PDB file of C-alpha atoms in Angstrom:
ATOM      1  CA  UNK A   1      63.947 -23.648 -54.250  1.00 81.00           C
ATOM      2  CA  UNK A   2      63.468 -27.347 -53.592  1.00 81.00           C
ATOM      3  CA  UNK A   3      66.706 -28.007 -55.475  1.00 87.00           C
ATOM      4  CA  UNK A   4      68.579 -25.631 -53.149  1.00 89.00           C
ATOM      5  CA  UNK A   5      67.285 -27.477 -50.087  1.00 88.00           C
ATOM      6  CA  UNK A   6      68.159 -30.803 -51.717  1.00 90.00           C
ATOM      7  CA  UNK A   7      71.702 -29.635 -52.595  1.00 92.00           C
ATOM      8  CA  UNK A   8      72.292 -28.440 -49.047  1.00 93.00           C
ATOM      9  CA  UNK A   9      71.046 -31.746 -47.601  1.00 93.00           C
ATOM     10  CA  UNK A  10      73.171 -33.752 -50.056  1.00 93.00           C
ATOM     11  CA  UNK A  11      76.242 -31.714 -49.137  1.00 94.00           C
ATOM     12  CA  UNK A  12      75.681 -32.317 -45.417  1.00 94.00           C
ATOM     13  CA  UNK A  13      75.180 -36.051 -45.993  1.00 94.00           C
ATOM     14  CA  UNK A  14      78.348 -36.287 -48.106  1.00 94.00           C
ATOM     15  CA  UNK A  15      80.287 -34.560 -45.333  1.00 94.00           C
ATOM     16  CA  UNK A  16      78.994 -37.142 -42.832  1.00 93.00           C
ATOM     17  CA  UNK A  17      80.211 -40.000 -45.055  1.00 93.00           C
ATOM     18  CA  UNK A  18      83.585 -38.299 -45.635  1.00 92.00           C
ATOM     19  CA  UNK A  19      84.028 -37.772 -41.888  1.00 91.00           C
ATOM     20  CA  UNK A  20      83.186 -41.441 -41.275  1.00 90.00           C
ATOM     21  CA  UNK A  21      85.780 -42.566 -43.825  1.00 88.00           C
ATOM     22  CA  UNK A  22      88.398 -40.300 -42.203  1.00 84.00           C
ATOM     23  CA  UNK A  23      87.580 -41.773 -38.793  1.00 83.00           C
ATOM     24  CA  UNK A  24      87.816 -45.307 -40.155  1.00 82.00           C
ATOM     25  CA  UNK A  25      91.298 -44.655 -41.578  1.00 77.00           C
ATOM     26  CA  UNK A  26      92.490 -44.035 -38.026  1.00 72.00           C
ATOM     27  CA  UNK A  27      91.159 -47.369 -36.726  1.00 73.00           C
ATOM     28  CA  UNK A  28      93.971 -49.871 -36.327  1.00 66.00           C
ATOM     29  CA  UNK A  29      93.346 -53.075 -38.268  1.00 69.00           C
ATOM     30  CA  UNK A  30      96.578 -54.998 -37.730  1.00 67.00           C
ATOM     31  CA  UNK A  31      97.885 -53.723 -41.052  1.00 71.00           C
ATOM     32  CA  UNK A  32     100.335 -50.882 -41.391  1.00 74.00           C
ATOM     33  CA  UNK A  33      98.907 -47.611 -42.669  1.00 77.00           C
ATOM     34  CA  UNK A  34     100.412 -44.146 -42.355  1.00 81.00           C
ATOM     35  CA  UNK A  35      96.860 -42.890 -41.699  1.00 80.00           C
ATOM     36  CA  UNK A  36      97.176 -44.400 -38.205  1.00 79.00           C
ATOM     37  CA  UNK A  37      99.642 -41.645 -37.356  1.00 83.00           C
ATOM     38  CA  UNK A  38      97.540 -38.711 -38.626  1.00 81.00           C
ATOM     39  CA  UNK A  39      96.753 -37.478 -35.119  1.00 82.00           C
ATOM     40  CA  UNK A  40     100.303 -37.850 -33.752  1.00 87.00           C
ATOM     41  CA  UNK A  41     101.948 -34.501 -33.062  1.00 90.00           C
ATOM     42  CA  UNK A  42     105.697 -34.041 -32.541  1.00 90.00           C
ATOM     43  CA  UNK A  43     107.174 -31.232 -30.467  1.00 87.00           C
ATOM     44  CA  UNK A  44     109.067 -29.372 -33.198  1.00 85.00           C
ATOM     45  CA  UNK A  45     110.853 -26.411 -31.611  1.00 85.00           C
ATOM     46  CA  UNK A  46     107.990 -25.900 -29.168  1.00 86.00           C
ATOM     47  CA  UNK A  47     105.200 -26.338 -31.740  1.00 88.00           C
ATOM     48  CA  UNK A  48     103.023 -29.466 -31.950  1.00 89.00           C
ATOM     49  CA  UNK A  49     103.540 -30.505 -35.583  1.00 89.00           C
ATOM     50  CA  UNK A  50     101.934 -33.393 -37.519  1.00 89.00           C
ATOM     51  CA  UNK A  51     104.304 -36.316 -37.909  1.00 87.00           C
ATOM     52  CA  UNK A  52     104.103 -36.240 -41.705  1.00 86.00           C
ATOM     53  CA  UNK A  53     105.482 -32.678 -41.638  1.00 89.00           C
ATOM     54  CA  UNK A  54     108.720 -33.611 -39.867  1.00 89.00           C
ATOM     55  CA  UNK A  55     109.665 -36.729 -41.803  1.00 89.00           C
ATOM     56  CA  UNK A  56     108.844 -39.225 -44.504  1.00 90.00           C
ATOM     57  CA  UNK A  57     106.406 -41.992 -43.563  1.00 90.00           C
ATOM     58  CA  UNK A  58     106.654 -45.250 -45.512  1.00 90.00           C
ATOM     59  CA  UNK A  59     105.030 -48.685 -45.290  1.00 88.00           C
ATOM     60  CA  UNK A  60     107.830 -51.035 -46.468  1.00 88.00           C
ATOM     61  CA  UNK A  61     106.034 -54.180 -45.243  1.00 85.00           C
ATOM     62  CA  UNK A  62     102.370 -55.012 -44.492  1.00 81.00           C
ATOM     63  CA  UNK A  63     102.987 -54.767 -40.724  1.00 81.00           C
ATOM     64  CA  UNK A  64     105.613 -52.030 -40.495  1.00 88.00           C
ATOM     65  CA  UNK A  65     105.783 -48.252 -40.781  1.00 89.00           C
ATOM     66  CA  UNK A  66     109.095 -46.427 -41.015  1.00 91.00           C
ATOM     67  CA  UNK A  67     109.645 -42.750 -40.338  1.00 91.00           C
ATOM     68  CA  UNK A  68     112.699 -41.006 -41.752  1.00 92.00           C
ATOM     69  CA  UNK A  69     112.913 -37.655 -39.930  1.00 91.00           C
ATOM     70  CA  UNK A  70     114.194 -34.701 -41.915  1.00 89.00           C
ATOM     71  CA  UNK A  71     116.296 -33.774 -38.898  1.00 89.00           C
ATOM     72  CA  UNK A  72     117.986 -36.586 -36.947  1.00 88.00           C
ATOM     73  CA  UNK A  73     117.626 -34.555 -33.761  1.00 87.00           C
ATOM     74  CA  UNK A  74     113.857 -35.243 -33.942  1.00 88.00           C
ATOM     75  CA  UNK A  75     114.203 -39.017 -33.462  1.00 89.00           C
ATOM     76  CA  UNK A  76     113.614 -38.899 -29.667  1.00 89.00           C
ATOM     77  CA  UNK A  77     110.637 -36.526 -30.013  1.00 88.00           C
ATOM     78  CA  UNK A  78     109.066 -38.749 -32.681  1.00 89.00           C
ATOM     79  CA  UNK A  79     109.449 -41.842 -30.493  1.00 89.00           C
ATOM     80  CA  UNK A  80     108.051 -39.971 -27.486  1.00 88.00           C
ATOM     81  CA  UNK A  81     105.046 -38.684 -29.476  1.00 88.00           C
ATOM     82  CA  UNK A  82     104.193 -42.187 -30.712  1.00 87.00           C
ATOM     83  CA  UNK A  83     104.531 -43.629 -27.188  1.00 86.00           C
ATOM     84  CA  UNK A  84     102.222 -40.924 -25.802  1.00 85.00           C
ATOM     85  CA  UNK A  85      99.565 -41.505 -28.485  1.00 80.00           C
ATOM     86  CA  UNK A  86      96.719 -43.848 -27.589  1.00 71.00           C
ATOM     87  CA  UNK A  87      97.574 -46.165 -30.477  1.00 73.00           C
ATOM     88  CA  UNK A  88      99.338 -48.812 -28.395  1.00 74.00           C
ATOM     89  CA  UNK A  89     102.317 -48.858 -30.751  1.00 80.00           C
ATOM     90  CA  UNK A  90     105.951 -49.287 -29.750  1.00 84.00           C
ATOM     91  CA  UNK A  91     108.477 -47.429 -31.913  1.00 88.00           C
ATOM     92  CA  UNK A  92     112.143 -48.368 -32.117  1.00 88.00           C
ATOM     93  CA  UNK A  93     114.972 -46.276 -33.512  1.00 88.00           C
ATOM     94  CA  UNK A  94     118.323 -47.217 -35.026  1.00 87.00           C
ATOM     95  CA  UNK A  95     119.672 -43.651 -35.094  1.00 85.00           C
ATOM     96  CA  UNK A  96     118.470 -43.133 -38.676  1.00 87.00           C
ATOM     97  CA  UNK A  97     114.874 -44.394 -38.836  1.00 90.00           C
ATOM     98  CA  UNK A  98     111.990 -44.943 -36.475  1.00 90.00           C
ATOM     99  CA  UNK A  99     110.367 -48.318 -37.067  1.00 91.00           C
ATOM    100  CA  UNK A 100     106.913 -49.233 -35.857  1.00 89.00           C
ATOM    101  CA  UNK A 101     105.875 -52.866 -36.050  1.00 87.00           C
ATOM    102  CA  UNK A 102     102.093 -53.241 -36.107  1.00 82.00           C
ATOM    103  CA  UNK A 103     101.176 -56.282 -34.010  1.00 78.00           C
ATOM    104  CA  UNK A 104      98.354 -58.460 -35.312  1.00 77.00           C
ATOM    105  CA  UNK A 105      95.056 -57.985 -33.503  1.00 76.00           C
ATOM    106  CA  UNK A 106      93.707 -60.864 -31.461  1.00 80.00           C
ATOM    107  CA  UNK A 107      90.098 -62.002 -31.897  1.00 82.00           C
ATOM    108  CA  UNK A 108      88.847 -60.153 -28.812  1.00 82.00           C
ATOM    109  CA  UNK A 109      90.462 -56.885 -29.906  1.00 78.00           C
ATOM    110  CA  UNK A 110      89.002 -57.278 -33.410  1.00 81.00           C
ATOM    111  CA  UNK A 111      85.508 -57.605 -31.957  1.00 83.00           C
ATOM    112  CA  UNK A 112      86.088 -54.510 -29.789  1.00 82.00           C
ATOM    113  CA  UNK A 113      87.205 -52.575 -32.873  1.00 81.00           C
ATOM    114  CA  UNK A 114      84.056 -53.676 -34.752  1.00 85.00           C
ATOM    115  CA  UNK A 115      81.981 -52.209 -31.900  1.00 86.00           C
ATOM    116  CA  UNK A 116      83.983 -48.968 -32.163  1.00 83.00           C
ATOM    117  CA  UNK A 117      83.412 -48.639 -35.912  1.00 87.00           C
ATOM    118  CA  UNK A 118      79.706 -49.380 -35.530  1.00 88.00           C
ATOM    119  CA  UNK A 119      79.420 -46.610 -32.937  1.00 89.00           C
ATOM    120  CA  UNK A 120      81.238 -44.183 -35.270  1.00 88.00           C
ATOM    121  CA  UNK A 121      78.949 -45.256 -38.100  1.00 92.00           C
ATOM    122  CA  UNK A 122      75.891 -44.633 -35.966  1.00 93.00           C
ATOM    123  CA  UNK A 123      77.141 -41.074 -35.407  1.00 92.00           C
ATOM    124  CA  UNK A 124      77.375 -40.655 -39.195  1.00 93.00           C
ATOM    125  CA  UNK A 125      73.803 -41.954 -39.604  1.00 94.00           C
ATOM    126  CA  UNK A 126      72.621 -39.493 -36.968  1.00 94.00           C
ATOM    127  CA  UNK A 127      74.259 -36.680 -38.957  1.00 94.00           C
ATOM    128  CA  UNK A 128      72.550 -37.891 -42.126  1.00 94.00           C
ATOM    129  CA  UNK A 129      69.161 -37.992 -40.408  1.00 95.00           C
ATOM    130  CA  UNK A 130      69.781 -34.528 -38.953  1.00 95.00           C
ATOM    131  CA  UNK A 131      70.421 -33.248 -42.492  1.00 95.00           C
ATOM    132  CA  UNK A 132      67.086 -34.831 -43.528  1.00 95.00           C
ATOM    133  CA  UNK A 133      65.297 -33.150 -40.620  1.00 95.00           C
ATOM    134  CA  UNK A 134      66.819 -29.761 -41.464  1.00 94.00           C
ATOM    135  CA  UNK A 135      65.861 -30.146 -45.131  1.00 93.00           C
ATOM    136  CA  UNK A 136      62.281 -31.118 -44.267  1.00 93.00           C
ATOM    137  CA  UNK A 137      61.993 -28.143 -41.907  1.00 93.00           C
ATOM    138  CA  UNK A 138      63.279 -25.846 -44.652  1.00 92.00           C
ATOM    139  CA  UNK A 139      60.693 -27.267 -47.068  1.00 90.00           C
ATOM    140  CA  UNK A 140      57.882 -26.789 -44.534  1.00 91.00           C
ATOM    141  CA  UNK A 141      58.990 -23.197 -44.001  1.00 90.00           C
ATOM    142  CA  UNK A 142      58.919 -22.611 -47.768  1.00 88.00           C
ATOM    143  CA  UNK A 143      55.383 -24.024 -47.909  1.00 88.00           C
ATOM    144  CA  UNK A 144      54.295 -21.958 -44.903  1.00 88.00           C
ATOM    145  CA  UNK A 145      55.687 -18.827 -46.569  1.00 87.00           C
ATOM    146  CA  UNK A 146      53.705 -19.778 -49.709  1.00 86.00           C
ATOM    147  CA  UNK A 147      56.904 -20.127 -51.766  1.00 87.00           C
ATOM    148  CA  UNK A 148      55.991 -23.706 -52.719  1.00 86.00           C
ATOM    149  CA  UNK A 149      52.718 -25.647 -52.905  1.00 87.00           C
ATOM    150  CA  UNK A 150      51.685 -28.562 -50.711  1.00 88.00           C
ATOM    151  CA  UNK A 151      52.351 -30.901 -53.653  1.00 90.00           C
ATOM    152  CA  UNK A 152      55.862 -29.441 -53.980  1.00 89.00           C
ATOM    153  CA  UNK A 153      56.368 -30.037 -50.252  1.00 87.00           C
ATOM    154  CA  UNK A 154      55.392 -33.714 -50.562  1.00 92.00           C
ATOM    155  CA  UNK A 155      57.587 -34.162 -53.651  1.00 92.00           C
ATOM    156  CA  UNK A 156      60.497 -32.449 -51.879  1.00 91.00           C
ATOM    157  CA  UNK A 157      60.094 -34.578 -48.758  1.00 92.00           C
ATOM    158  CA  UNK A 158      60.068 -37.704 -50.943  1.00 93.00           C
ATOM    159  CA  UNK A 159      63.288 -36.601 -52.689  1.00 93.00           C
ATOM    160  CA  UNK A 160      64.951 -35.875 -49.355  1.00 93.00           C
ATOM    161  CA  UNK A 161      63.913 -39.304 -48.019  1.00 94.00           C
ATOM    162  CA  UNK A 162      65.356 -41.018 -51.116  1.00 94.00           C
ATOM    163  CA  UNK A 163      68.587 -39.080 -50.607  1.00 94.00           C
ATOM    164  CA  UNK A 164      68.667 -40.099 -46.942  1.00 95.00           C
ATOM    165  CA  UNK A 165      68.108 -43.764 -47.813  1.00 95.00           C
ATOM    166  CA  UNK A 166      70.924 -43.596 -50.371  1.00 95.00           C
ATOM    167  CA  UNK A 167      73.427 -42.150 -47.875  1.00 94.00           C
ATOM    168  CA  UNK A 168      72.418 -44.499 -45.042  1.00 95.00           C
ATOM    169  CA  UNK A 169      72.958 -47.399 -47.472  1.00 95.00           C
ATOM    170  CA  UNK A 170      76.354 -45.933 -48.437  1.00 94.00           C
ATOM    171  CA  UNK A 171      77.211 -45.717 -44.733  1.00 93.00           C
ATOM    172  CA  UNK A 172      76.323 -49.408 -44.354  1.00 94.00           C
ATOM    173  CA  UNK A 173      78.606 -50.312 -47.271  1.00 93.00           C
ATOM    174  CA  UNK A 174      81.498 -48.435 -45.628  1.00 91.00           C
ATOM    175  CA  UNK A 175      80.858 -50.298 -42.356  1.00 91.00           C
ATOM    176  CA  UNK A 176      80.782 -53.707 -44.044  1.00 91.00           C
ATOM    177  CA  UNK A 177      84.059 -53.010 -45.883  1.00 88.00           C
ATOM    178  CA  UNK A 178      85.822 -51.857 -42.699  1.00 86.00           C
ATOM    179  CA  UNK A 179      84.456 -54.775 -40.673  1.00 86.00           C
ATOM    180  CA  UNK A 180      85.710 -57.196 -43.331  1.00 85.00           C
ATOM    181  CA  UNK A 181      89.136 -55.529 -43.206  1.00 80.00           C
ATOM    182  CA  UNK A 182      89.178 -55.782 -39.402  1.00 79.00           C
ATOM    183  CA  UNK A 183      88.209 -59.433 -39.284  1.00 78.00           C
ATOM    184  CA  UNK A 184      90.879 -60.508 -41.797  1.00 72.00           C
ATOM    185  CA  UNK A 185      93.644 -62.475 -40.132  1.00 56.00           C
TER     186      UNK A 185
END
């Protein structure tokens, strides 16, 4: 029974870390990455469609993304969708490709982005601690229902705390790596 509670808590903590990593991929670092465009939707015959489903996205240079639409008629919609996104990117088209040059971030913008990632990381830590709280409540309920002993409860709470510490530490490692990437010139 304790193992079930532990597995559920571990799963929830892993999801928090995965969500944090997904969020971090969307943070602009001054380097080109097709992940920046994950949230961009193109009007494809009246349906908002992810950009990667209407063309091929490539990073030919460290500071450039190119988009080769599968239908040339989509070039204006792709440009419009990128303009409307909150990414602050300016696309240009040559009739065949859409090119996006990623401008380098200035020092002030880098520091702002570090604050953003730390806030996102704090949300992940809150999720991890919520998983710990839920697991501890489940263990206390098991003890109250006489399904486990008081010693089992203490052992379970200790295991859950070790799991929490492990995932909070993992969260910190992800933050440090992203901050290092952001501060690179």
